[in-house]
């Protein structure tokens, strides 16, 4: 596996370093709606583009969560970050858990925003076809976003989310990523980890629900917490940005009162 530096942008100059990792449908612009209101005094956020997305759209690779975890460790080394926290959305939540398996001693806290469990996500055949064909069928991407936000969002927003997804992702990489985040089960490598781990889910998301996270995330991590946002679906960064920031930064901030 060749060395690769993830494209990234830094926000803030706080002592607590935090990686923000996007999900399957977007690049680092997924965090655009929360950027203006992040605490830049206490935290330094690094927003990254995974291989196949954004500034790394043309990057070759395996397009796996394991590869992404290695890329994040290399970036942390380049930035001089010995210890850091990770916030990952959906597929990015699986990447965060891969990072926990790879370098647990370097993680301060782990946050999954509608995170895919480390056991993967079993999809019935018809759903698998919907997701697999989303690589080249925009209408499938729109249907997935609509369902996972409870069918409550405006048509123009759904169209904008699809357009962004198509613009920032490589079609072949997008399809390859599905095999990794949905199909790989590595939960035995993280089960029992003492790293504090927060899962944030949206009540309108039927796919990565609070019930699913109680059966997975909450049973694996002894110091796990679960917070359900009542007005959000799968894309809480866009749907309820202020509520998400408050929940996530309160959790990250709690680390300051604990031994490093």
CSV table of C-alpha atoms in Angstrom, one decimal:
chain,number,residue,atom,x,y,z
A,1,UNK,CA,0.0,0.0,0.0
A,2,UNK,CA,1.6,3.2,-1.1
A,3,UNK,CA,2.0,6.3,1.1
A,4,UNK,CA,-0.7,8.9,0.5
A,5,UNK,CA,-1.5,12.3,2.2
A,6,UNK,CA,-5.2,12.9,2.5
A,7,UNK,CA,-6.3,16.3,1.2
A,8,UNK,CA,-7.5,18.3,4.2
A,9,UNK,CA,-8.3,21.7,5.6
A,10,UNK,CA,-7.7,22.9,9.2
A,11,UNK,CA,-10.1,25.0,11.2
A,12,UNK,CA,-9.3,26.4,14.7
A,13,UNK,CA,-6.2,26.4,16.8
A,14,UNK,CA,-7.3,24.6,19.9
A,15,UNK,CA,-5.3,22.0,21.8
A,16,UNK,CA,-7.8,19.2,21.3
A,17,UNK,CA,-7.2,17.9,17.8
A,18,UNK,CA,-10.1,16.4,15.9
A,19,UNK,CA,-10.4,14.6,12.5
A,20,UNK,CA,-13.8,15.0,10.8
A,21,UNK,CA,-14.4,12.2,8.3
A,22,UNK,CA,-17.2,12.3,5.7
A,23,UNK,CA,-19.6,9.6,4.6
A,24,UNK,CA,-20.4,7.7,1.4
A,25,UNK,CA,-22.3,10.5,-0.3
A,26,UNK,CA,-19.9,13.5,0.1
A,27,UNK,CA,-16.5,14.8,0.6
A,28,UNK,CA,-15.3,17.1,3.4
A,29,UNK,CA,-17.9,19.7,2.3
A,30,UNK,CA,-20.4,17.4,4.2
A,31,UNK,CA,-19.4,19.5,7.2
A,32,UNK,CA,-20.0,22.8,5.6
A,33,UNK,CA,-23.2,23.6,7.5
A,34,UNK,CA,-21.5,23.2,10.9
A,35,UNK,CA,-18.3,25.0,10.1
A,36,UNK,CA,-19.3,28.5,11.1
A,37,UNK,CA,-20.3,27.5,14.6
A,38,UNK,CA,-17.5,25.1,15.7
A,39,UNK,CA,-15.5,26.0,18.8
A,40,UNK,CA,-12.2,27.0,17.2
A,41,UNK,CA,-10.6,28.1,20.4
A,42,UNK,CA,-10.8,24.7,22.2
A,43,UNK,CA,-10.5,22.5,19.2
A,44,UNK,CA,-8.5,22.2,15.9
A,45,UNK,CA,-10.5,20.4,13.3
A,46,UNK,CA,-9.0,18.6,10.3
A,47,UNK,CA,-11.6,18.0,7.6
A,48,UNK,CA,-10.4,15.3,5.2
A,49,UNK,CA,-11.2,13.9,1.7
A,50,UNK,CA,-11.0,10.2,1.6
A,51,UNK,CA,-9.7,8.5,-1.5
A,52,UNK,CA,-12.2,8.8,-4.4
A,53,UNK,CA,-13.6,12.1,-3.1
A,54,UNK,CA,-13.1,15.8,-3.4
A,55,UNK,CA,-9.4,16.6,-3.6
A,56,UNK,CA,-8.6,12.9,-3.6
A,57,UNK,CA,-11.2,12.1,-6.3
A,58,UNK,CA,-8.6,10.8,-8.7
A,59,UNK,CA,-6.5,9.0,-6.0
A,60,UNK,CA,-6.0,5.3,-6.6
A,61,UNK,CA,-6.4,2.8,-3.8
A,62,UNK,CA,-8.4,0.0,-2.4
A,63,UNK,CA,-11.2,2.3,-1.1
A,64,UNK,CA,-11.5,0.5,2.2
A,65,UNK,CA,-12.1,1.6,5.8
A,66,UNK,CA,-8.8,-0.1,6.7
A,67,UNK,CA,-6.8,1.9,4.1
A,68,UNK,CA,-8.5,5.1,5.2
A,69,UNK,CA,-7.5,4.4,8.8
A,70,UNK,CA,-3.8,4.1,7.7
A,71,UNK,CA,-4.2,7.3,5.7
A,72,UNK,CA,-5.4,9.1,8.8
A,73,UNK,CA,-2.5,7.9,10.9
A,74,UNK,CA,-0.1,9.1,8.3
A,75,UNK,CA,-1.8,12.5,8.2
A,76,UNK,CA,-1.7,12.7,12.0
A,77,UNK,CA,2.0,12.1,11.9
A,78,UNK,CA,2.5,14.8,9.3
A,79,UNK,CA,0.4,17.2,11.3
A,80,UNK,CA,2.3,16.3,14.5
A,81,UNK,CA,-0.8,15.1,16.2
A,82,UNK,CA,0.2,12.5,18.8
A,83,UNK,CA,-3.3,12.1,20.2
A,84,UNK,CA,-6.6,13.2,18.7
A,85,UNK,CA,-10.3,12.5,18.5
A,86,UNK,CA,-12.3,11.4,15.5
A,87,UNK,CA,-15.7,12.4,14.3
A,88,UNK,CA,-17.0,10.2,11.5
A,89,UNK,CA,-20.3,10.4,9.6
A,90,UNK,CA,-21.9,7.1,8.4
A,91,UNK,CA,-19.2,5.4,6.4
A,92,UNK,CA,-16.8,7.8,8.2
A,93,UNK,CA,-18.0,6.3,11.5
A,94,UNK,CA,-16.8,2.9,10.3
A,95,UNK,CA,-13.4,4.5,9.4
A,96,UNK,CA,-13.2,6.0,12.9
A,97,UNK,CA,-13.7,2.5,14.4
A,98,UNK,CA,-11.0,1.1,12.0
A,99,UNK,CA,-8.7,3.8,13.4
A,100,UNK,CA,-9.7,2.6,16.9
A,101,UNK,CA,-8.6,-0.9,15.9
A,102,UNK,CA,-5.3,0.4,14.3
A,103,UNK,CA,-4.1,2.9,16.8
A,104,UNK,CA,-6.2,2.8,20.0
A,105,UNK,CA,-3.5,4.5,22.1
A,106,UNK,CA,-3.7,7.6,20.0
A,107,UNK,CA,-7.5,8.1,20.2
A,108,UNK,CA,-8.8,10.4,22.8
A,109,UNK,CA,-12.5,10.1,21.9
A,110,UNK,CA,-14.5,8.6,19.1
A,111,UNK,CA,-17.8,10.1,17.7
A,112,UNK,CA,-20.0,8.4,15.2
A,113,UNK,CA,-22.7,10.5,13.5
A,114,UNK,CA,-25.2,7.9,12.2
A,115,UNK,CA,-22.2,5.5,12.2
A,116,UNK,CA,-22.1,2.3,10.3
A,117,UNK,CA,-21.3,-0.4,12.9
A,118,UNK,CA,-18.0,-2.2,12.8
A,119,UNK,CA,-19.9,-5.3,11.9
A,120,UNK,CA,-20.9,-3.8,8.6
A,121,UNK,CA,-24.5,-3.3,7.5
A,122,UNK,CA,-26.4,-6.3,6.2
A,123,UNK,CA,-28.7,-5.2,3.3
A,124,UNK,CA,-31.5,-7.4,1.8
A,125,UNK,CA,-31.0,-8.2,-1.9
A,126,UNK,CA,-33.3,-5.4,-3.1
A,127,UNK,CA,-31.6,-2.8,-0.9
A,128,UNK,CA,-28.2,-4.0,-2.0
A,129,UNK,CA,-29.2,-3.5,-5.6
A,130,UNK,CA,-30.5,0.0,-4.8
A,131,UNK,CA,-27.2,0.9,-3.1
A,132,UNK,CA,-24.9,-0.8,-5.6
A,133,UNK,CA,-26.6,0.8,-8.6
A,134,UNK,CA,-26.4,4.2,-6.9
A,135,UNK,CA,-22.9,4.5,-8.2
A,136,UNK,CA,-24.2,5.2,-11.7
A,137,UNK,CA,-27.9,6.0,-11.1
A,138,UNK,CA,-28.6,9.5,-9.5
A,139,UNK,CA,-32.2,8.5,-8.8
A,140,UNK,CA,-31.0,5.8,-6.5
A,141,UNK,CA,-28.9,8.3,-4.6
A,142,UNK,CA,-31.9,10.5,-4.2
A,143,UNK,CA,-34.1,7.7,-3.0
A,144,UNK,CA,-31.6,6.6,-0.4
A,145,UNK,CA,-31.3,10.2,0.9
A,146,UNK,CA,-35.1,10.6,0.9
A,147,UNK,CA,-35.7,7.4,2.9
A,148,UNK,CA,-33.0,8.0,5.4
A,149,UNK,CA,-34.3,11.4,6.2
A,150,UNK,CA,-37.8,10.2,6.8
A,151,UNK,CA,-39.3,11.5,3.6
A,152,UNK,CA,-39.6,14.9,5.1
A,153,UNK,CA,-37.0,17.0,3.3
A,154,UNK,CA,-37.7,19.5,0.4
A,155,UNK,CA,-37.2,18.2,-3.2
A,156,UNK,CA,-34.7,21.0,-3.9
A,157,UNK,CA,-32.6,19.9,-0.9
A,158,UNK,CA,-32.6,16.3,-2.1
A,159,UNK,CA,-31.6,17.4,-5.6
A,160,UNK,CA,-28.8,19.5,-4.2
A,161,UNK,CA,-27.5,16.6,-2.1
A,162,UNK,CA,-27.5,14.3,-5.1
A,163,UNK,CA,-25.8,16.9,-7.3
A,164,UNK,CA,-23.0,17.4,-4.7
A,165,UNK,CA,-22.6,13.7,-4.3
A,166,UNK,CA,-22.1,13.2,-8.0
A,167,UNK,CA,-19.7,16.1,-8.3
A,168,UNK,CA,-17.4,15.2,-5.5
A,169,UNK,CA,-17.2,11.4,-5.8
A,170,UNK,CA,-15.6,9.1,-8.4
A,171,UNK,CA,-18.1,6.5,-9.6
A,172,UNK,CA,-15.8,3.5,-9.4
A,173,UNK,CA,-14.5,4.5,-6.0
A,174,UNK,CA,-18.0,5.1,-4.8
A,175,UNK,CA,-19.1,1.6,-5.7
A,176,UNK,CA,-15.9,0.0,-4.2
A,177,UNK,CA,-16.4,1.8,-0.9
A,178,UNK,CA,-19.8,0.1,-0.5
A,179,UNK,CA,-18.2,-3.4,-0.4
A,180,UNK,CA,-16.0,-2.2,2.5
A,181,UNK,CA,-18.3,-0.3,4.8
A,182,UNK,CA,-21.3,-2.5,4.3
A,183,UNK,CA,-19.6,-5.9,3.9
A,184,UNK,CA,-16.7,-6.0,6.3
A,185,UNK,CA,-17.0,-7.1,9.9
A,186,UNK,CA,-14.2,-6.2,12.2
A,187,UNK,CA,-16.1,-5.6,15.5
A,188,UNK,CA,-14.1,-8.2,17.4
A,189,UNK,CA,-11.0,-6.0,16.9
A,190,UNK,CA,-12.7,-3.1,18.7
A,191,UNK,CA,-15.0,-4.8,21.2
A,192,UNK,CA,-14.2,-3.9,24.8
A,193,UNK,CA,-12.1,-0.8,23.8
A,194,UNK,CA,-12.0,1.7,26.8
A,195,UNK,CA,-11.9,4.7,24.5
A,196,UNK,CA,-15.0,6.9,25.2
A,197,UNK,CA,-17.3,6.5,22.2
A,198,UNK,CA,-20.4,8.6,21.4
A,199,UNK,CA,-23.0,7.6,18.8
A,200,UNK,CA,-25.3,10.3,17.5
A,201,UNK,CA,-28.3,9.1,15.5
A,202,UNK,CA,-31.3,10.8,14.0
A,203,UNK,CA,-34.8,9.6,14.9
A,204,UNK,CA,-35.9,10.0,11.3
A,205,UNK,CA,-33.3,7.6,10.0
A,206,UNK,CA,-34.6,4.0,9.7
A,207,UNK,CA,-31.3,2.6,8.5
A,208,UNK,CA,-28.9,3.5,11.3
A,209,UNK,CA,-31.4,3.8,14.1
A,210,UNK,CA,-30.9,4.1,17.8
A,211,UNK,CA,-32.1,0.4,18.2
A,212,UNK,CA,-29.4,-0.8,15.8
A,213,UNK,CA,-26.7,1.2,17.7
A,214,UNK,CA,-27.9,-0.2,21.0
A,215,UNK,CA,-27.4,-3.7,19.6
A,216,UNK,CA,-23.9,-2.9,18.3
A,217,UNK,CA,-22.1,0.3,19.4
A,218,UNK,CA,-23.6,0.2,22.9
A,219,UNK,CA,-22.7,-3.4,23.5
A,220,UNK,CA,-19.1,-3.2,22.2
A,221,UNK,CA,-17.8,-0.1,24.0
A,222,UNK,CA,-17.8,0.0,27.8
A,223,UNK,CA,-17.7,3.8,27.8
A,224,UNK,CA,-20.3,4.2,25.1
A,225,UNK,CA,-22.9,6.9,24.9
A,226,UNK,CA,-25.9,7.2,22.6
A,227,UNK,CA,-27.8,10.4,21.7
A,228,UNK,CA,-30.8,10.5,19.5
A,229,UNK,CA,-31.6,13.8,17.7
A,230,UNK,CA,-35.4,13.9,17.4
A,231,UNK,CA,-35.6,16.2,14.4
A,232,UNK,CA,-32.8,14.7,12.3
A,233,UNK,CA,-32.4,11.9,9.9
A,234,UNK,CA,-29.2,10.5,8.5
A,235,UNK,CA,-27.7,13.9,7.6
A,236,UNK,CA,-27.8,15.8,10.9
A,237,UNK,CA,-24.9,18.1,9.8
A,238,UNK,CA,-27.4,19.6,7.3
A,239,UNK,CA,-30.7,18.9,9.1
A,240,UNK,CA,-29.9,20.0,12.7
A,241,UNK,CA,-26.4,21.5,12.7
A,242,UNK,CA,-26.5,23.4,15.9
A,243,UNK,CA,-27.9,20.5,17.9
A,244,UNK,CA,-25.3,18.3,16.5
A,245,UNK,CA,-22.4,20.6,17.4
A,246,UNK,CA,-23.7,21.0,20.9
A,247,UNK,CA,-23.9,17.2,21.5
A,248,UNK,CA,-20.5,16.4,19.9
A,249,UNK,CA,-18.5,19.2,21.4
A,250,UNK,CA,-19.9,18.7,24.9
A,251,UNK,CA,-18.8,15.0,24.6
A,252,UNK,CA,-15.3,16.0,23.3
A,253,UNK,CA,-15.0,18.7,26.0
A,254,UNK,CA,-15.6,16.1,28.7
A,255,UNK,CA,-12.1,14.7,27.9
A,256,UNK,CA,-10.5,17.8,29.4
A,257,UNK,CA,-11.5,16.7,32.9
A,258,UNK,CA,-10.0,13.2,32.5
A,259,UNK,CA,-6.4,12.0,32.6
A,260,UNK,CA,-4.7,12.2,29.2
